[in-house]
Amino acid sequence: MEKKDLRIIFMGTPEFAVGTLSRLITEGYQVVAVVTQPDKPVGRHQNVLQPSAVKTFALQHGLPVLQPVKMKEPTFVEELSHYRADIQVVVAFRMLPEVVWAMPRFGTFNVHAALLPQYRGAAPINWAIINGETETGVTTFFLDHDIDTGRIILQKRFPIPDDADVEYVYDGLMNLGADIATETLQQVLAHDGQVEATAQSELYTTDGDLRPAPKIFKETCQICWSQNAKQVYDFIRGLSPYPAAWTEIEHSGQTLTVKVFKAQKTGLSVDGSAPGAIRTEKSRLYVACQDEWLEILDLQLSGKKRMGARDFLNGNKHLDEGVMR
């Protein structure tokens, strides 16, 4: 079979998925339809519907778009079957019922932004950085009944520099994800769908060996200054630029909520200062962690623009008397 004859249904929602969809089209694969989330209400009154990045891209390229509210809806399943897909490619979408992932004759594979079986879940990039990993990657695997547990087809590795944030890793994995998706499709074509794959259970001994990547909520993002400086540093960059780590500054009888986007380790001992203590010196802002001072470089007050520490300190005097919690 030639790649132009392989009928593909693509499923995805955010910009991360657009990289793979774009590559499939550029390389001449036949994408017969795209499935994405329903348009999202946005705006002050939630009266404006915003299409997903995948939908916008698909319409620009004349591709049919399906937006089911529920994946088991009989009308959607019937419509999906009419496209007679040979295979489905999923990138950053949602859990699929068996009636959907088992429909194509060659099955359905997912591109996951981690080296499975590690970091199963909704936020693998964030958690890999938060946990101080020096390497991550992308994995293609066949979907089955549970989330991110299917048989692994291919993996590609990606180094995480010590100063990398989510944006850097996101961009790198988006490109690598497109690479691995097309390589996986090449294997499908070369073996008429009979692709070798490895059960994830062969790659670890117990569930205790696994590091999860659950969805991140606002409360997940609050900085704990009682951790050591390396842990806090990794936490900040693992949430930057979005959704962003945050803390509260108690100062002069006020409580200020601040997002922290960038910090750097100093190696300077806190010398008995309590975690969260603030020190300012020559327009530089330091916060005490468990073991050393961490310098805060970029931050944002609630309702204000992101700014450097110098500008922040110019508008907020005598912070040495405050504390971060």
Short mmCIF file of C-alpha atoms in Angstrom, two decimals:
data_model
loop_
_atom_site.label_atom_id
_atom_site.label_comp_id
_atom_site.label_asym_id
_atom_site.label_seq_id
_atom_site.Cartn_x
_atom_site.Cartn_y
_atom_site.Cartn_z
CA MET A 1 0.00 0.00 0.00
CA GLU A 2 1.20 3.52 -0.84
CA LYS A 3 0.92 6.22 1.82
CA LYS A 4 -1.48 8.18 -0.37
CA ASP A 5 -3.85 5.19 -0.16
CA LEU A 6 -3.68 4.79 3.63
CA ARG A 7 -6.89 6.33 4.97
CA ILE A 8 -6.16 8.19 8.23
CA ILE A 9 -8.46 9.80 10.74
CA PHE A 10 -6.60 12.27 12.95
CA MET A 11 -7.74 13.12 16.49
CA GLY A 12 -6.38 16.01 18.54
CA THR A 13 -7.16 19.40 20.03
CA PRO A 14 -4.30 21.75 21.06
CA GLU A 15 -1.45 23.34 19.15
CA PHE A 16 0.78 20.41 20.17
CA ALA A 17 -1.31 18.16 17.91
CA VAL A 18 -1.17 20.57 14.96
CA GLY A 19 2.52 19.80 14.48
CA THR A 20 1.75 16.16 13.68
CA LEU A 21 -1.31 16.89 11.55
CA SER A 22 0.67 19.42 9.53
CA ARG A 23 3.47 16.90 8.95
CA LEU A 24 1.03 14.23 7.74
CA ILE A 25 -0.39 16.60 5.16
CA THR A 26 3.03 17.90 4.09
CA GLU A 27 4.33 14.37 3.56
CA GLY A 28 1.37 13.37 1.40
CA TYR A 29 -0.62 11.15 3.75
CA GLN A 30 -4.36 10.90 3.15
CA VAL A 31 -6.13 12.41 6.16
CA VAL A 32 -9.80 11.74 5.44
CA ALA A 33 -11.22 13.46 8.54
CA VAL A 34 -10.25 15.22 11.76
CA VAL A 35 -11.88 14.74 15.17
CA THR A 36 -11.48 17.44 17.81
CA GLN A 37 -13.20 18.88 20.88
CA PRO A 38 -16.34 21.03 20.54
CA ASP A 39 -15.71 24.78 20.34
CA LYS A 40 -15.01 26.27 23.77
CA PRO A 41 -17.01 29.21 25.19
CA VAL A 42 -14.68 32.13 25.97
CA GLY A 43 -14.95 35.79 26.85
CA ARG A 44 -16.35 37.66 29.78
CA HIS A 45 -19.87 36.36 29.21
CA GLN A 46 -18.83 33.00 27.74
CA ASN A 47 -20.83 33.89 24.64
CA VAL A 48 -18.04 33.53 22.09
CA LEU A 49 -17.14 30.08 20.79
CA GLN A 50 -13.44 29.46 20.17
CA PRO A 51 -12.43 26.58 17.91
CA SER A 52 -9.50 24.35 18.85
CA ALA A 53 -6.14 24.86 17.18
CA VAL A 54 -6.62 21.55 15.36
CA LYS A 55 -10.03 22.58 14.01
CA THR A 56 -8.68 25.90 12.76
CA PHE A 57 -5.81 24.18 10.97
CA ALA A 58 -8.03 21.43 9.53
CA LEU A 59 -10.54 23.90 8.06
CA GLN A 60 -7.71 25.93 6.53
CA HIS A 61 -6.69 22.77 4.68
CA GLY A 62 -10.19 21.72 3.65
CA LEU A 63 -10.44 18.69 5.93
CA PRO A 64 -13.79 17.44 7.29
CA VAL A 65 -14.07 18.13 11.03
CA LEU A 66 -16.09 16.12 13.55
CA GLN A 67 -16.72 17.51 17.06
CA PRO A 68 -18.61 14.98 19.18
CA VAL A 69 -19.69 15.89 22.69
CA LYS A 70 -19.62 12.22 23.64
CA MET A 71 -17.44 9.71 21.84
CA LYS A 72 -20.04 6.94 22.20
CA GLU A 73 -22.84 8.91 20.50
CA PRO A 74 -24.35 6.53 17.91
CA THR A 75 -24.59 9.30 15.31
CA PHE A 76 -20.90 10.12 15.72
CA VAL A 77 -19.81 6.46 15.63
CA GLU A 78 -21.84 5.91 12.49
CA GLU A 79 -20.43 9.02 10.82
CA LEU A 80 -16.91 7.99 11.77
CA SER A 81 -17.39 4.55 10.22
CA HIS A 82 -18.37 6.12 6.90
CA TYR A 83 -14.82 7.39 6.43
CA ARG A 84 -13.52 3.78 6.31
CA ALA A 85 -10.24 4.64 8.02
CA ASP A 86 -7.38 2.15 7.89
CA ILE A 87 -5.82 3.69 11.00
CA GLN A 88 -6.43 6.49 13.51
CA VAL A 89 -3.71 8.78 14.83
CA VAL A 90 -4.33 10.45 18.20
CA VAL A 91 -2.31 13.34 19.65
CA ALA A 92 -3.30 15.19 22.86
CA PHE A 93 -6.97 14.27 22.72
CA ARG A 94 -9.17 12.38 25.18
CA MET A 95 -9.86 8.81 26.20
CA LEU A 96 -11.59 6.83 23.44
CA PRO A 97 -14.15 4.05 23.88
CA GLU A 98 -13.39 0.68 22.34
CA VAL A 99 -16.07 1.15 19.70
CA VAL A 100 -13.93 4.01 18.37
CA TRP A 101 -10.32 2.90 18.86
CA ALA A 102 -11.00 -0.62 17.58
CA MET A 103 -12.82 0.55 14.44
CA PRO A 104 -9.94 0.82 11.91
CA ARG A 105 -8.46 -2.42 10.59
CA PHE A 106 -4.93 -1.35 11.65
CA GLY A 107 -6.10 0.02 15.00
CA THR A 108 -5.45 3.39 16.65
CA PHE A 109 -2.15 4.71 17.93
CA ASN A 110 -1.41 7.64 20.20
CA VAL A 111 1.56 9.99 20.33
CA HIS A 112 2.34 10.59 24.01
CA ALA A 113 4.76 13.29 25.22
CA ALA A 114 6.80 11.07 27.54
CA LEU A 115 8.79 7.85 27.62
CA LEU A 116 6.09 5.41 28.64
CA PRO A 117 5.41 3.68 30.93
CA GLN A 118 6.67 6.73 32.85
CA TYR A 119 4.46 9.83 33.06
CA ARG A 120 1.13 8.41 32.05
CA GLY A 121 -1.52 11.09 32.29
CA ALA A 122 -2.59 14.55 31.16
CA ALA A 123 0.52 16.63 31.98
CA PRO A 124 3.66 14.59 31.18
CA ILE A 125 5.81 17.54 30.12
CA ASN A 126 5.13 19.53 33.29
CA TRP A 127 5.74 16.63 35.65
CA ALA A 128 8.96 15.50 33.98
CA ILE A 129 10.46 18.97 34.54
CA ILE A 130 8.97 19.35 38.03
CA ASN A 131 10.61 16.06 39.01
CA GLY A 132 13.98 17.22 37.73
CA GLU A 133 14.28 14.74 34.88
CA THR A 134 17.21 15.29 32.54
CA GLU A 135 15.54 13.40 29.69
CA THR A 136 12.05 12.83 28.33
CA GLY A 137 10.73 11.96 24.88
CA VAL A 138 7.77 10.78 22.84
CA THR A 139 6.13 7.39 22.51
CA THR A 140 3.71 5.88 20.04
CA PHE A 141 1.50 3.10 21.38
CA PHE A 142 -1.67 1.27 20.40
CA LEU A 143 -4.73 2.33 22.37
CA ASP A 144 -6.45 -0.14 24.65
CA HIS A 145 -8.98 0.01 27.49
CA ASP A 146 -6.89 2.02 29.98
CA ILE A 147 -5.23 5.43 29.69
CA ASP A 148 -1.69 5.38 28.26
CA THR A 149 -1.15 1.66 28.90
CA GLY A 150 -1.16 0.19 25.39
CA ARG A 151 1.61 -1.68 23.58
CA ILE A 152 4.57 0.54 22.72
CA ILE A 153 5.54 0.87 19.06
CA LEU A 154 8.36 3.44 18.98
CA GLN A 155 10.12 5.89 21.29
CA LYS A 156 12.35 8.91 20.71
CA ARG A 157 14.37 10.61 23.43
CA PHE A 158 14.76 14.32 24.15
CA PRO A 159 17.25 15.90 26.61
CA ILE A 160 15.99 18.43 29.16
CA PRO A 161 18.62 21.11 29.89
CA ASP A 162 18.78 22.31 33.50
CA ASP A 163 17.44 25.75 32.51
CA ALA A 164 14.64 24.50 30.22
CA ASP A 165 11.04 25.40 30.93
CA VAL A 166 7.80 23.86 29.65
CA GLU A 167 7.75 26.03 26.51
CA TYR A 168 11.18 24.76 25.41
CA VAL A 169 10.33 21.10 25.98
CA TYR A 170 6.82 21.50 24.50
CA ASP A 171 8.24 22.88 21.24
CA GLY A 172 10.88 20.17 21.05
CA LEU A 173 8.43 17.34 21.69
CA MET A 174 5.89 18.78 19.25
CA ASN A 175 8.45 18.44 16.45
CA LEU A 176 9.65 15.06 17.71
CA GLY A 177 6.04 13.90 17.93
CA ALA A 178 5.54 14.65 14.25
CA ASP A 179 8.70 12.66 13.47
CA ILE A 180 7.63 9.61 15.45
CA ALA A 181 4.09 9.65 14.04
CA THR A 182 5.31 9.49 10.46
CA GLU A 183 7.89 6.81 11.32
CA THR A 184 5.15 4.76 12.95
CA LEU A 185 2.98 5.10 9.84
CA GLN A 186 5.94 3.99 7.72
CA GLN A 187 6.13 0.82 9.80
CA VAL A 188 2.38 0.28 9.36
CA LEU A 189 2.78 0.56 5.61
CA ALA A 190 5.89 -1.62 5.48
CA HIS A 191 4.26 -4.45 7.44
CA ASP A 192 0.67 -4.10 6.21
CA GLY A 193 -0.46 -3.10 9.69
CA GLN A 194 1.29 -5.98 11.48
CA VAL A 195 3.56 -3.78 13.57
CA GLU A 196 5.67 -5.18 16.38
CA ALA A 197 4.84 -3.64 19.74
CA THR A 198 5.99 -4.17 23.34
CA ALA A 199 3.69 -4.59 26.32
CA GLN A 200 4.38 -1.88 28.90
CA SER A 201 4.26 -4.48 31.68
CA GLU A 202 7.60 -5.77 30.39
CA LEU A 203 9.25 -2.43 31.19
CA TYR A 204 8.64 -2.17 34.94
CA THR A 205 8.24 -4.43 37.95
CA THR A 206 5.65 -2.78 40.21
CA ASP A 207 3.41 0.29 40.07
CA GLY A 208 5.76 1.85 42.61
CA ASP A 209 8.35 2.13 39.83
CA LEU A 210 6.10 4.49 37.88
CA ARG A 211 5.96 8.28 37.98
CA PRO A 212 2.48 9.59 37.10
CA ALA A 213 1.52 12.79 35.28
CA PRO A 214 -1.96 13.75 36.53
CA LYS A 215 -3.86 16.82 35.40
CA ILE A 216 -2.65 20.04 36.99
CA PHE A 217 -5.01 22.33 38.88
CA LYS A 218 -4.51 25.78 40.43
CA GLU A 219 -3.88 24.34 43.88
CA THR A 220 -1.21 22.08 42.37
CA CYS A 221 0.76 25.17 41.36
CA GLN A 222 1.35 26.78 44.76
CA ILE A 223 5.05 26.93 45.63
CA CYS A 224 6.20 25.15 48.78
CA TRP A 225 9.19 27.15 50.01
CA SER A 226 10.06 24.55 52.65
CA GLN A 227 11.44 22.30 49.90
CA ASN A 228 15.09 22.56 48.89
CA ALA A 229 16.05 25.17 46.29
CA LYS A 230 16.52 22.63 43.48
CA GLN A 231 12.99 21.29 44.01
CA VAL A 232 11.47 24.78 44.02
CA TYR A 233 13.52 25.77 40.97
CA ASP A 234 12.34 22.71 39.03
CA PHE A 235 8.76 23.32 40.18
CA ILE A 236 8.79 26.88 38.83
CA ARG A 237 10.24 25.98 35.43
CA GLY A 238 7.97 22.93 35.23
CA LEU A 239 4.96 25.24 35.27
CA SER A 240 6.36 28.10 33.17
CA PRO A 241 4.95 29.82 31.24
CA TYR A 242 1.63 28.06 31.77
CA PRO A 243 -0.17 27.55 34.08
CA ALA A 244 2.61 29.16 36.19
CA ALA A 245 3.68 28.54 39.75
CA TRP A 246 2.29 30.99 42.29
CA THR A 247 2.81 32.17 45.82
CA GLU A 248 1.38 34.71 48.24
CA ILE A 249 3.38 37.59 49.69
CA GLU A 250 2.32 38.75 53.12
CA HIS A 251 3.58 42.31 53.43
CA SER A 252 2.48 45.40 55.37
CA GLY A 253 -0.83 43.85 56.32
CA GLN A 254 -1.60 42.90 52.72
CA THR A 255 -1.56 39.61 50.86
CA LEU A 256 -0.38 39.76 47.25
CA THR A 257 -0.81 36.82 44.88
CA VAL A 258 2.16 36.49 42.53
CA LYS A 259 2.95 34.13 39.66
CA VAL A 260 6.62 33.18 39.34
CA PHE A 261 7.92 32.37 35.86
CA LYS A 262 11.68 32.28 36.20
CA ALA A 263 14.18 31.79 39.00
CA GLN A 264 17.80 30.76 39.43
CA LYS A 265 19.76 28.90 42.06
CA THR A 266 22.35 30.91 43.99
CA GLY A 267 24.20 28.42 46.16
CA LEU A 268 23.93 30.92 49.01
CA SER A 269 23.08 29.40 52.40
CA VAL A 270 19.98 30.74 54.10
CA ASP A 271 21.87 30.89 57.44
CA GLY A 272 18.84 30.12 59.57
CA SER A 273 16.30 32.21 57.63
CA ALA A 274 12.88 30.55 57.59
CA PRO A 275 11.51 29.17 54.30
CA GLY A 276 9.67 31.95 52.46
CA ALA A 277 11.72 34.76 53.99
CA ILE A 278 12.41 37.58 51.53
CA ARG A 279 15.68 39.40 50.94
CA THR A 280 16.28 42.25 48.49
CA GLU A 281 19.67 43.49 47.42
CA LYS A 282 20.56 45.92 44.61
CA SER A 283 17.18 45.48 42.85
CA ARG A 284 17.42 41.69 43.13
CA LEU A 285 14.84 39.52 44.85
CA TYR A 286 15.72 36.43 46.88
CA VAL A 287 13.49 33.94 48.72
CA ALA A 288 14.67 31.43 51.30
CA CYS A 289 14.12 27.75 50.58
CA GLN A 290 15.01 24.90 52.91
CA ASP A 291 18.72 25.00 52.12
CA GLU A 292 19.59 28.12 50.10
CA TRP A 293 18.34 31.39 48.68
CA LEU A 294 16.57 31.25 45.30
CA GLU A 295 16.67 34.36 43.14
CA ILE A 296 13.37 35.33 41.49
CA LEU A 297 13.85 36.79 38.01
CA ASP A 298 10.41 37.09 36.35
CA LEU A 299 7.05 37.34 38.08
CA GLN A 300 3.56 38.76 37.74
CA LEU A 301 1.21 40.36 40.22
CA SER A 302 -2.44 39.37 39.90
CA GLY A 303 -4.04 41.62 37.27
CA LYS A 304 -0.70 43.01 36.08
CA LYS A 305 1.77 42.24 33.31
CA ARG A 306 4.72 39.90 33.67
CA MET A 307 7.82 41.81 34.73
CA GLY A 308 11.39 41.44 35.88
CA ALA A 309 12.34 41.54 39.55
CA ARG A 310 13.77 45.08 39.28
CA ASP A 311 10.46 46.53 38.04
CA PHE A 312 8.54 44.54 40.61
CA LEU A 313 10.69 45.86 43.45
CA ASN A 314 10.39 49.43 42.19
CA GLY A 315 6.64 49.19 42.73
CA ASN A 316 6.79 47.22 45.97
CA LYS A 317 9.12 48.71 48.57
CA HIS A 318 10.37 47.20 51.83
CA LEU A 319 9.58 43.60 50.88
CA ASP A 320 12.32 42.45 53.27
CA GLU A 321 9.68 42.82 55.96
CA GLY A 322 7.38 40.36 54.20
CA VAL A 323 7.26 36.62 53.65
CA MET A 324 6.21 34.31 50.84
CA ARG A 325 3.85 31.45 51.59
#
